[in-house]
Amino acid sequence: MEESRLNAMKRSFSILEDRKKRLFRDDYECINELSDRVKSIRKYSISNLEELIKKAEKRFTENDIEVIFAESADKALDEIYKIVKDEPIIGKSKSNTVNEIGLSTFLMNKGIELVETDLGDRIIQLDEETKGPSHPIGPAAHLNIKEIARIASQKFGEFIAPEARAILDALKNDVTKRLSKCNVGITGANSIAAEDGSLIMVHNEGNINIVSMKEIHIVVAGIDKLVRSVEDAISVVKLETIFATGKKVPAYMNVISSPSKTADIEQILLKGMYGPKRVILILLDNGRREALKEYDECLLCIGCGSCIVSCPVYNVTGYEFGYRGYLGGRGITFSRFITDNQTCFDSGLFQCTECGLCTLECPVNIKTNEIIERLRRESVEKGKYPKKHLETAERIKEKGSPFED
Ligand code: SF4
Ligand code: SF4
């Protein structure tokens, strides 16, 4: 990432950190208690994942939400395409899981436009130079206001002043026009309550309220998002909000447990009152069960992004240290399971300094630095390591010094 963009990102991170510090100062005990509760909720989930998957399938079906299990990204894409193949345009809200399967490019190649509705995501969708989000909740954190105004002006072919409200209005008007033509909305889910058959989504902009009210609502989420109950799910998303934004609660928490329906006319059940006639949950494995075997800790993640804010490597490289919106060390470790060894290596496996700051900042204590160390060992055994490291190691063995003469 360019220096000016890194500087904008660091400024944005520092505002976020100040807000978090103030919140922690005022509510330390409550946050600590919530953090302990969420750790045990997440540990229960990954220890009982198969049981939760079965329960979710049963309960969502009873609630009239269609469940499709996708063992791979390709399967998820095929299933989505079967539903949307006749649609020219689809609305989408922020979702790392949707980015993970590469839906935007896939649909574009099929001639279907996918419109990002989150303001930050829409900005980076319009910017040809940006390779992805720089923070899970603030995707355009690396762009300053002048750059955003330039991107918007180029896109709309007219001057947009470098003023926050003017930019917001221009982008909102454009997205709203596009959304009015959509019959299908795609979102992720921040947490899934298996025993209740409920999907929990958090947002600040209100965009999920619009995207999830189209005739068909497709939800793409990893099996790692499953927890037992709505109460557990709300605890998870509350902790995620605190660590991601420094705010105690998000503006909106949507709990979706069925398509829109009414039985107000002689108890005759009709679907699609104001909201969707169909809600379809695509539950994605895509390597998560593989991670569960030896690296189950990776699946504890609640996606708050707290680990990247203090990461020294992320702060000098940006989103290039990570994989497709899964940023920093956590993203690198996860990429090993959702893709392959080579992608994990290319995402920056050997760039990490092993400082452990990510572990200290993680609300659920994922030891990302230790996972990276284990993955590196495996990578070296497979012959995949930076050759310079081998030369240095040999110099130390031969001359007792890492330095060249
Ligand atoms: S251990 Fe690695 S991934 Fe974690 S903060 Fe340090 S450099 Fe970043
Ligand atoms: S690894 Fe921890 S700090 Fe990083 S995104 Fe996941 S839960 Fe948040």
GROMACS .gro file of C-alpha atoms and ligand atoms in nm:
model
  421
    1MET     CA    1   0.000   0.000   0.000
    2GLU     CA    2   0.126   0.353  -0.079
    3GLU     CA    3   0.264   0.567   0.202
    4SER     CA    4  -0.015   0.829   0.187
    5ARG     CA    5  -0.275   0.552   0.217
    6LEU     CA    6  -0.089   0.390   0.506
    7ASN     CA    7  -0.083   0.727   0.682
    8ALA     CA    8  -0.459   0.773   0.634
    9MET     CA    9  -0.513   0.421   0.769
   10LYS     CA   10  -0.295   0.486   1.074
   11ARG     CA   11  -0.481   0.812   1.147
   12SER     CA   12  -0.807   0.626   1.131
   13PHE     CA   13  -0.671   0.349   1.358
   14SER     CA   14  -0.552   0.605   1.611
   15ILE     CA   15  -0.902   0.763   1.633
   16LEU     CA   16  -1.044   0.414   1.683
   17GLU     CA   17  -0.789   0.332   1.953
   18ASP     CA   18  -0.867   0.654   2.144
   19ARG     CA   19  -1.236   0.570   2.139
   20LYS     CA   20  -1.164   0.216   2.260
   21LYS     CA   21  -0.943   0.344   2.542
   22ARG     CA   22  -1.220   0.575   2.665
   23LEU     CA   23  -1.474   0.293   2.656
   24PHE     CA   24  -1.240   0.052   2.837
   25ARG     CA   25  -1.163   0.313   3.103
   26ASP     CA   26  -1.535   0.357   3.176
   27ASP     CA   27  -1.656  -0.002   3.135
   28TYR     CA   28  -1.356  -0.225   3.197
   29GLU     CA   29  -1.532  -0.473   3.432
   30CYS     CA   30  -1.834  -0.522   3.203
   31ILE     CA   31  -1.616  -0.569   2.895
   32ASN     CA   32  -1.397  -0.819   3.077
   33GLU     CA   33  -1.699  -1.016   3.189
   34LEU     CA   34  -1.846  -1.011   2.837
   35SER     CA   35  -1.513  -1.121   2.694
   36ASP     CA   36  -1.500  -1.423   2.931
   37ARG     CA   37  -1.858  -1.513   2.842
   38VAL     CA   38  -1.789  -1.496   2.469
   39LYS     CA   39  -1.473  -1.704   2.502
   40SER     CA   40  -1.673  -1.985   2.658
   41ILE     CA   41  -1.956  -1.945   2.402
   42ARG     CA   42  -1.709  -1.972   2.114
   43LYS     CA   43  -1.520  -2.263   2.273
   44TYR     CA   44  -1.846  -2.453   2.317
   45SER     CA   45  -1.931  -2.384   1.952
   46ILE     CA   46  -1.612  -2.520   1.804
   47SER     CA   47  -1.615  -2.822   2.037
   48ASN     CA   48  -1.972  -2.906   1.933
   49LEU     CA   49  -1.972  -2.785   1.575
   50GLU     CA   50  -2.123  -3.095   1.412
   51GLU     CA   51  -2.408  -3.100   1.660
   52LEU     CA   52  -2.473  -2.727   1.604
   53ILE     CA   53  -2.475  -2.775   1.226
   54LYS     CA   54  -2.741  -3.047   1.260
   55LYS     CA   55  -2.948  -2.835   1.498
   56ALA     CA   56  -2.920  -2.532   1.270
   57GLU     CA   57  -3.034  -2.731   0.965
   58LYS     CA   58  -3.339  -2.861   1.154
   59ARG     CA   59  -3.437  -2.535   1.324
   60PHE     CA   60  -3.390  -2.309   1.020
   61THR     CA   61  -3.593  -2.549   0.806
   62GLU     CA   62  -3.870  -2.544   1.068
   63ASN     CA   63  -3.853  -2.163   1.057
   64ASP     CA   64  -3.897  -2.173   0.678
   65ILE     CA   65  -3.544  -2.058   0.605
   66GLU     CA   66  -3.388  -2.271   0.330
   67VAL     CA   67  -3.049  -2.415   0.426
   68ILE     CA   68  -2.786  -2.508   0.170
   69PHE     CA   69  -2.464  -2.663   0.292
   70ALA     CA   70  -2.165  -2.569   0.076
   71GLU     CA   71  -1.849  -2.767   0.137
   72SER     CA   72  -1.648  -2.539  -0.091
   73ALA     CA   73  -1.647  -2.187  -0.234
   74ASP     CA   74  -1.730  -2.329  -0.580
   75LYS     CA   75  -2.035  -2.509  -0.447
   76ALA     CA   76  -2.152  -2.187  -0.277
   77LEU     CA   77  -2.107  -1.994  -0.604
   78ASP     CA   78  -2.299  -2.258  -0.803
   79GLU     CA   79  -2.587  -2.251  -0.556
   80ILE     CA   80  -2.604  -1.870  -0.556
   81TYR     CA   81  -2.595  -1.861  -0.935
   82LYS     CA   82  -2.889  -2.103  -0.958
   83ILE     CA   83  -3.093  -1.850  -0.757
   84VAL     CA   84  -2.977  -1.527  -0.921
   85LYS     CA   85  -2.904  -1.624  -1.281
   86ASP     CA   86  -3.185  -1.411  -1.426
   87GLU     CA   87  -3.108  -1.102  -1.217
   88PRO     CA   88  -2.916  -0.812  -1.377
   89ILE     CA   89  -2.823  -0.654  -1.044
   90ILE     CA   90  -2.797  -0.762  -0.679
   91GLY     CA   91  -2.746  -0.562  -0.358
   92LYS     CA   92  -2.488  -0.671  -0.102
   93SER     CA   93  -2.388  -0.571   0.249
   94LYS     CA   94  -2.047  -0.606   0.409
   95SER     CA   95  -1.938  -0.970   0.434
   96ASN     CA   96  -1.593  -1.126   0.449
   97THR     CA   97  -1.746  -1.465   0.372
   98VAL     CA   98  -1.898  -1.334   0.048
   99ASN     CA   99  -1.556  -1.186  -0.039
  100GLU     CA  100  -1.390  -1.517   0.053
  101ILE     CA  101  -1.583  -1.705  -0.216
  102GLY     CA  102  -1.505  -1.435  -0.475
  103LEU     CA  103  -1.871  -1.366  -0.553
  104SER     CA  104  -1.824  -1.020  -0.701
  105THR     CA  105  -1.585  -1.134  -0.977
  106PHE     CA  106  -1.784  -1.452  -1.035
  107LEU     CA  107  -2.108  -1.259  -1.092
  108MET     CA  108  -1.935  -0.990  -1.298
  109ASN     CA  109  -1.810  -1.263  -1.534
  110LYS     CA  110  -2.170  -1.380  -1.568
  111GLY     CA  111  -2.288  -1.027  -1.649
  112ILE     CA  112  -2.451  -0.965  -1.309
  113GLU     CA  113  -2.368  -0.649  -1.117
  114LEU     CA  114  -2.311  -0.678  -0.741
  115VAL     CA  115  -2.363  -0.343  -0.567
  116GLU     CA  116  -2.190  -0.285  -0.236
  117THR     CA  117  -2.419  -0.089  -0.005
  118ASP     CA  118  -2.188  -0.020   0.288
  119LEU     CA  119  -2.038   0.324   0.219
  120GLY     CA  120  -1.677   0.217   0.280
  121ASP     CA  121  -1.719  -0.098   0.071
  122ARG     CA  122  -1.880   0.100  -0.211
  123ILE     CA  123  -1.589   0.347  -0.210
  124ILE     CA  124  -1.334   0.070  -0.244
  125GLN     CA  125  -1.548  -0.105  -0.504
  126LEU     CA  126  -1.524   0.213  -0.715
  127ASP     CA  127  -1.150   0.256  -0.659
  128GLU     CA  128  -0.950   0.056  -0.912
  129GLU     CA  129  -0.628   0.089  -0.709
  130THR     CA  130  -0.767  -0.058  -0.387
  131LYS     CA  131  -0.716  -0.432  -0.355
  132GLY     CA  132  -0.956  -0.483  -0.065
  133PRO     CA  133  -1.075  -0.348   0.270
  134SER     CA  134  -0.815  -0.220   0.518
  135HIS     CA  135  -1.026  -0.287   0.828
  136PRO     CA  136  -1.321  -0.526   0.871
  137ILE     CA  137  -1.553  -0.247   0.991
  138GLY     CA  138  -1.384   0.057   0.827
  139PRO     CA  139  -1.298  -0.084   0.483
  140ALA     CA  140  -1.190   0.254   0.339
  141ALA     CA  141  -0.977   0.351   0.641
  142HIS     CA  142  -0.675   0.390   0.407
  143LEU     CA  143  -0.836   0.663   0.195
  144ASN     CA  144  -0.845   1.029   0.293
  145ILE     CA  145  -1.134   1.257   0.206
  146LYS     CA  146  -0.959   1.410  -0.100
  147GLU     CA  147  -0.892   1.069  -0.247
  148ILE     CA  148  -1.249   0.957  -0.185
  149ALA     CA  149  -1.383   1.273  -0.351
  150ARG     CA  150  -1.151   1.210  -0.650
  151ILE     CA  151  -1.270   0.848  -0.682
  152ALA     CA  152  -1.637   0.956  -0.663
  153SER     CA  153  -1.584   1.244  -0.910
  154GLN     CA  154  -1.420   1.007  -1.159
  155LYS     CA  155  -1.698   0.752  -1.120
  156PHE     CA  156  -1.984   0.998  -1.165
  157GLY     CA  157  -1.812   1.219  -1.425
  158GLU     CA  158  -1.878   1.533  -1.222
  159PHE     CA  159  -1.700   1.727  -0.948
  160ILE     CA  160  -1.780   1.600  -0.597
  161ALA     CA  161  -1.643   1.834  -0.330
  162PRO     CA  162  -1.402   1.683  -0.074
  163GLU     CA  163  -1.665   1.723   0.192
  164ALA     CA  164  -1.805   1.424   0.384
  165ARG     CA  165  -2.176   1.503   0.339
  166ALA     CA  166  -2.138   1.576  -0.034
  167ILE     CA  167  -1.959   1.244  -0.088
  168LEU     CA  168  -2.214   1.054   0.120
  169ASP     CA  169  -2.506   1.207  -0.073
  170ALA     CA  170  -2.354   1.131  -0.414
  171LEU     CA  171  -2.281   0.769  -0.326
  172LYS     CA  172  -2.609   0.714  -0.143
  173ASN     CA  173  -2.815   0.847  -0.436
  174ASP     CA  174  -2.633   0.622  -0.679
  175VAL     CA  175  -2.662   0.310  -0.460
  176THR     CA  176  -3.029   0.380  -0.381
  177LYS     CA  177  -3.113   0.403  -0.753
  178ARG     CA  178  -2.938   0.074  -0.819
  179LEU     CA  179  -3.100  -0.097  -0.520
  180SER     CA  180  -3.446  -0.003  -0.646
  181LYS     CA  181  -3.384  -0.242  -0.938
  182CYS     CA  182  -3.276  -0.536  -0.717
  183ASN     CA  183  -3.494  -0.835  -0.635
  184VAL     CA  184  -3.221  -1.015  -0.445
  185GLY     CA  185  -3.008  -0.904  -0.150
  186ILE     CA  186  -2.698  -1.084  -0.024
  187THR     CA  187  -2.559  -1.041   0.325
  188GLY     CA  188  -2.335  -1.225   0.567
  189ALA     CA  189  -2.427  -1.296   0.928
  190ASN     CA  190  -2.223  -1.187   1.229
  191SER     CA  191  -2.347  -1.478   1.434
  192ILE     CA  192  -2.597  -1.764   1.392
  193ALA     CA  193  -2.815  -1.905   1.670
  194ALA     CA  194  -2.847  -2.275   1.583
  195GLU     CA  195  -3.100  -2.375   1.847
  196ASP     CA  196  -3.333  -2.083   1.768
  197GLY     CA  197  -3.279  -2.080   1.392
  198SER     CA  198  -3.193  -1.710   1.392
  199LEU     CA  199  -2.944  -1.501   1.197
  200ILE     CA  200  -2.787  -1.200   1.368
  201MET     CA  201  -2.651  -0.908   1.168
  202VAL     CA  202  -2.508  -0.583   1.297
  203HIS     CA  203  -2.463  -0.257   1.108
  204ASN     CA  204  -2.457   0.115   1.157
  205GLU     CA  205  -2.575   0.247   0.821
  206GLY     CA  206  -2.914   0.077   0.797
  207ASN     CA  207  -2.813  -0.079   0.466
  208ILE     CA  208  -2.888  -0.434   0.583
  209ASN     CA  209  -3.245  -0.321   0.653
  210ILE     CA  210  -3.279  -0.251   0.280
  211VAL     CA  211  -3.074  -0.538   0.137
  212SER     CA  212  -3.248  -0.799   0.355
  213MET     CA  213  -3.596  -0.676   0.253
  214LYS     CA  214  -3.572  -0.770  -0.114
  215GLU     CA  215  -3.788  -1.052  -0.251
  216ILE     CA  216  -3.508  -1.302  -0.192
  217HIS     CA  217  -3.253  -1.267   0.085
  218ILE     CA  218  -2.942  -1.485   0.058
  219VAL     CA  219  -2.719  -1.514   0.364
  220VAL     CA  220  -2.368  -1.653   0.321
  221ALA     CA  221  -2.194  -1.750   0.646
  222GLY     CA  222  -1.921  -1.986   0.762
  223ILE     CA  223  -2.006  -2.276   0.993
  224ASP     CA  224  -1.776  -2.109   1.246
  225LYS     CA  225  -2.045  -1.843   1.305
  226LEU     CA  226  -2.271  -2.094   1.477
  227VAL     CA  227  -2.348  -2.055   1.847
  228ARG     CA  228  -2.628  -2.204   2.053
  229SER     CA  229  -2.887  -1.934   2.117
  230VAL     CA  230  -2.990  -1.579   2.024
  231GLU     CA  231  -2.864  -1.468   2.368
  232ASP     CA  232  -2.520  -1.616   2.294
  233ALA     CA  233  -2.517  -1.462   1.946
  234ILE     CA  234  -2.595  -1.118   2.085
  235SER     CA  235  -2.310  -1.146   2.333
  236VAL     CA  236  -2.076  -1.232   2.044
  237VAL     CA  237  -2.183  -0.939   1.826
  238LYS     CA  238  -2.170  -0.699   2.119
  239LEU     CA  239  -1.811  -0.794   2.193
  240GLU     CA  240  -1.728  -0.771   1.822
  241THR     CA  241  -1.874  -0.420   1.810
  242ILE     CA  242  -1.678  -0.305   2.116
  243PHE     CA  243  -1.344  -0.428   1.981
  244ALA     CA  244  -1.412  -0.324   1.622
  245THR     CA  245  -1.552   0.024   1.674
  246GLY     CA  246  -1.497   0.132   2.036
  247LYS     CA  247  -1.875   0.169   2.074
  248LYS     CA  248  -2.079  -0.037   2.317
  249VAL     CA  249  -2.352  -0.129   2.071
  250PRO     CA  250  -2.402  -0.091   1.695
  251ALA     CA  251  -2.681   0.126   1.554
  252TYR     CA  252  -2.872  -0.182   1.439
  253MET     CA  253  -2.888  -0.550   1.535
  254ASN     CA  254  -3.114  -0.747   1.302
  255VAL     CA  255  -3.243  -1.086   1.415
  256ILE     CA  256  -3.393  -1.277   1.123
  257SER     CA  257  -3.574  -1.602   1.198
  258SER     CA  258  -3.804  -1.649   0.899
  259PRO     CA  259  -3.914  -1.492   0.571
  260SER     CA  260  -4.157  -1.200   0.601
  261LYS     CA  261  -4.505  -1.340   0.664
  262THR     CA  262  -4.859  -1.269   0.783
  263ALA     CA  263  -5.160  -1.476   0.882
  264ASP     CA  264  -5.389  -1.181   0.946
  265ILE     CA  265  -5.650  -1.294   0.694
  266GLU     CA  266  -5.831  -1.595   0.841
  267GLN     CA  267  -5.502  -1.743   0.958
  268ILE     CA  268  -5.402  -1.802   0.596
  269LEU     CA  269  -5.023  -1.791   0.593
  270LEU     CA  270  -4.882  -1.561   0.327
  271LYS     CA  271  -4.513  -1.495   0.277
  272GLY     CA  272  -4.349  -1.177   0.148
  273MET     CA  273  -4.550  -0.905   0.324
  274TYR     CA  274  -4.299  -0.618   0.329
  275GLY     CA  275  -3.985  -0.834   0.335
  276PRO     CA  276  -3.854  -1.141   0.150
  277LYS     CA  277  -4.061  -1.438   0.039
  278ARG     CA  278  -3.750  -1.652   0.057
  279VAL     CA  279  -3.457  -1.644   0.299
  280ILE     CA  280  -3.176  -1.880   0.203
  281LEU     CA  281  -2.884  -1.957   0.432
  282ILE     CA  282  -2.569  -2.086   0.263
  283LEU     CA  283  -2.361  -2.248   0.534
  284LEU     CA  284  -2.002  -2.260   0.417
  285ASP     CA  285  -1.735  -2.508   0.521
  286ASN     CA  286  -1.457  -2.428   0.271
  287GLY     CA  287  -1.174  -2.567   0.486
  288ARG     CA  288  -1.315  -2.481   0.827
  289ARG     CA  289  -1.361  -2.847   0.926
  290GLU     CA  290  -1.001  -2.903   0.819
  291ALA     CA  291  -0.891  -2.620   1.052
  292LEU     CA  292  -1.090  -2.781   1.330
  293LYS     CA  293  -0.864  -3.089   1.329
  294GLU     CA  294  -0.543  -2.927   1.453
  295TYR     CA  295  -0.599  -2.554   1.451
  296ASP     CA  296  -0.944  -2.518   1.603
  297GLU     CA  297  -0.835  -2.193   1.772
  298CYS     CA  298  -0.855  -2.022   1.429
  299LEU     CA  299  -1.232  -2.071   1.437
  300LEU     CA  300  -1.278  -1.880   1.763
  301CYS     CA  301  -1.239  -1.551   1.577
  302ILE     CA  302  -1.527  -1.302   1.602
  303GLY     CA  303  -1.393  -1.081   1.319
  304CYS     CA  304  -1.339  -0.761   1.520
  305GLY     CA  305  -1.010  -0.662   1.352
  306SER     CA  306  -0.856  -0.555   1.684
  307CYS     CA  307  -0.543  -0.760   1.606
  308ILE     CA  308  -0.449  -0.560   1.296
  309VAL     CA  309  -0.464  -0.218   1.455
  310SER     CA  310  -0.153  -0.279   1.666
  311CYS     CA  311   0.025  -0.519   1.428
  312PRO     CA  312   0.359  -0.359   1.329
  313VAL     CA  313   0.367  -0.538   0.993
  314TYR     CA  314   0.009  -0.446   0.903
  315ASN     CA  315   0.085  -0.084   0.988
  316VAL     CA  316   0.364  -0.070   0.729
  317THR     CA  317   0.210  -0.289   0.457
  318GLY     CA  318  -0.168  -0.261   0.493
  319TYR     CA  319  -0.407  -0.515   0.342
  320GLU     CA  320  -0.130  -0.688   0.147
  321PHE     CA  321  -0.052  -0.860   0.480
  322GLY     CA  322  -0.353  -1.093   0.484
  323TYR     CA  323  -0.594  -1.256   0.244
  324ARG     CA  324  -0.914  -1.120   0.081
  325GLY     CA  325  -1.046  -0.912   0.369
  326TYR     CA  326  -0.916  -1.157   0.630
  327LEU     CA  327  -0.646  -0.920   0.744
  328GLY     CA  328  -0.315  -0.944   0.926
  329GLY     CA  329  -0.184  -1.254   1.102
  330ARG     CA  330  -0.531  -1.390   1.159
  331GLY     CA  331  -0.608  -1.366   0.789
  332ILE     CA  332  -0.284  -1.540   0.700
  333THR     CA  333  -0.352  -1.833   0.931
  334PHE     CA  334  -0.710  -1.863   0.805
  335SER     CA  335  -0.599  -1.855   0.441
  336ARG     CA  336  -0.411  -2.182   0.500
  337PHE     CA  337  -0.745  -2.359   0.545
  338ILE     CA  338  -0.979  -2.173   0.312
  339THR     CA  339  -0.721  -2.187   0.031
  340ASP     CA  340  -0.381  -2.363   0.036
  341ASN     CA  341  -0.018  -2.353   0.153
  342GLN     CA  342   0.096  -2.136  -0.137
  343THR     CA  343  -0.170  -1.870  -0.073
  344CYS     CA  344  -0.086  -1.872   0.296
  345PHE     CA  345   0.283  -1.823   0.209
  346ASP     CA  346   0.201  -1.545  -0.041
  347SER     CA  347  -0.027  -1.370   0.211
  348GLY     CA  348   0.273  -1.301   0.436
  349LEU     CA  349   0.334  -1.612   0.651
  350PHE     CA  350   0.703  -1.526   0.683
  351GLN     CA  351   0.659  -1.148   0.717
  352CYS     CA  352   0.524  -1.168   1.073
  353THR     CA  353   0.769  -1.053   1.342
  354GLU     CA  354   0.621  -1.292   1.599
  355CYS     CA  355   0.583  -0.998   1.838
  356GLY     CA  356   0.255  -1.136   1.976
  357LEU     CA  357   0.073  -0.802   1.990
  358CYS     CA  358  -0.219  -0.954   1.797
  359THR     CA  359  -0.260  -1.214   2.072
  360LEU     CA  360  -0.257  -0.947   2.343
  361GLU     CA  361  -0.522  -0.744   2.161
  362CYS     CA  362  -0.756  -1.033   2.084
  363PRO     CA  363  -1.077  -1.036   2.291
  364VAL     CA  364  -1.098  -1.416   2.268
  365ASN     CA  365  -0.724  -1.475   2.319
  366ILE     CA  366  -0.643  -1.643   1.990
  367LYS     CA  367  -0.267  -1.700   1.993
  368THR     CA  368  -0.214  -1.596   1.635
  369ASN     CA  369   0.165  -1.564   1.669
  370GLU     CA  370   0.192  -1.925   1.793
  371ILE     CA  371  -0.032  -2.049   1.510
  372ILE     CA  372   0.190  -1.864   1.262
  373GLU     CA  373   0.496  -2.030   1.412
  374ARG     CA  374   0.342  -2.376   1.375
  375LEU     CA  375   0.231  -2.305   1.019
  376ARG     CA  376   0.579  -2.181   0.932
  377ARG     CA  377   0.732  -2.502   1.065
  378GLU     CA  378   0.495  -2.704   0.844
  379SER     CA  379   0.571  -2.477   0.551
  380VAL     CA  380   0.948  -2.523   0.595
  381GLU     CA  381   0.899  -2.900   0.606
  382LYS     CA  382   0.723  -2.874   0.270
  383GLY     CA  383   1.016  -2.673   0.130
  384LYS     CA  384   0.825  -2.345   0.120
  385TYR     CA  385   1.023  -2.070   0.291
  386PRO     CA  386   1.206  -1.749   0.191
  387LYS     CA  387   1.541  -1.860   0.049
  388LYS     CA  388   1.714  -1.561   0.212
  389HIS     CA  389   1.623  -1.707   0.551
  390LEU     CA  390   1.807  -2.029   0.466
  391GLU     CA  391   2.116  -1.833   0.358
  392THR     CA  392   2.109  -1.640   0.687
  393ALA     CA  393   2.065  -1.960   0.889
  394GLU     CA  394   2.362  -2.118   0.708
  395ARG     CA  395   2.579  -1.811   0.775
  396ILE     CA  396   2.495  -1.831   1.145
  397LYS     CA  397   2.589  -2.201   1.148
  398GLU     CA  398   2.915  -2.146   0.958
  399LYS     CA  399   3.035  -1.810   1.090
  400GLY     CA  400   2.833  -1.753   1.404
  401SER     CA  401   2.689  -1.433   1.254
  402PRO     CA  402   2.385  -1.352   1.037
  403PHE     CA  403   2.574  -1.075   0.856
  404GLU     CA  404   2.751  -1.102   0.521
  405ASP     CA  405   3.124  -1.015   0.524
  406SF4     S1  406   0.280  -1.156   1.585
  406SF4    FE1  407   0.284  -1.114   1.363
  406SF4     S2  408   0.070  -1.093   1.306
  406SF4    FE2  409   0.082  -1.070   1.529
  406SF4     S3  410   0.101  -0.851   1.565
  406SF4    FE3  411   0.309  -0.933   1.557
  406SF4     S4  412   0.370  -0.911   1.343
  406SF4    FE4  413   0.148  -0.885   1.350
  407SF4     S1  414  -0.811  -1.285   1.578
  407SF4    FE1  415  -0.902  -1.194   1.763
  407SF4     S2  416  -0.856  -0.975   1.743
  407SF4    FE2  417  -0.827  -1.064   1.540
  407SF4     S3  418  -1.022  -1.038   1.433
  407SF4    FE3  419  -1.027  -1.239   1.532
  407SF4     S4  420  -1.122  -1.209   1.732
  407SF4    FE4  421  -1.062  -1.007   1.656
   0.00000   0.00000   0.00000
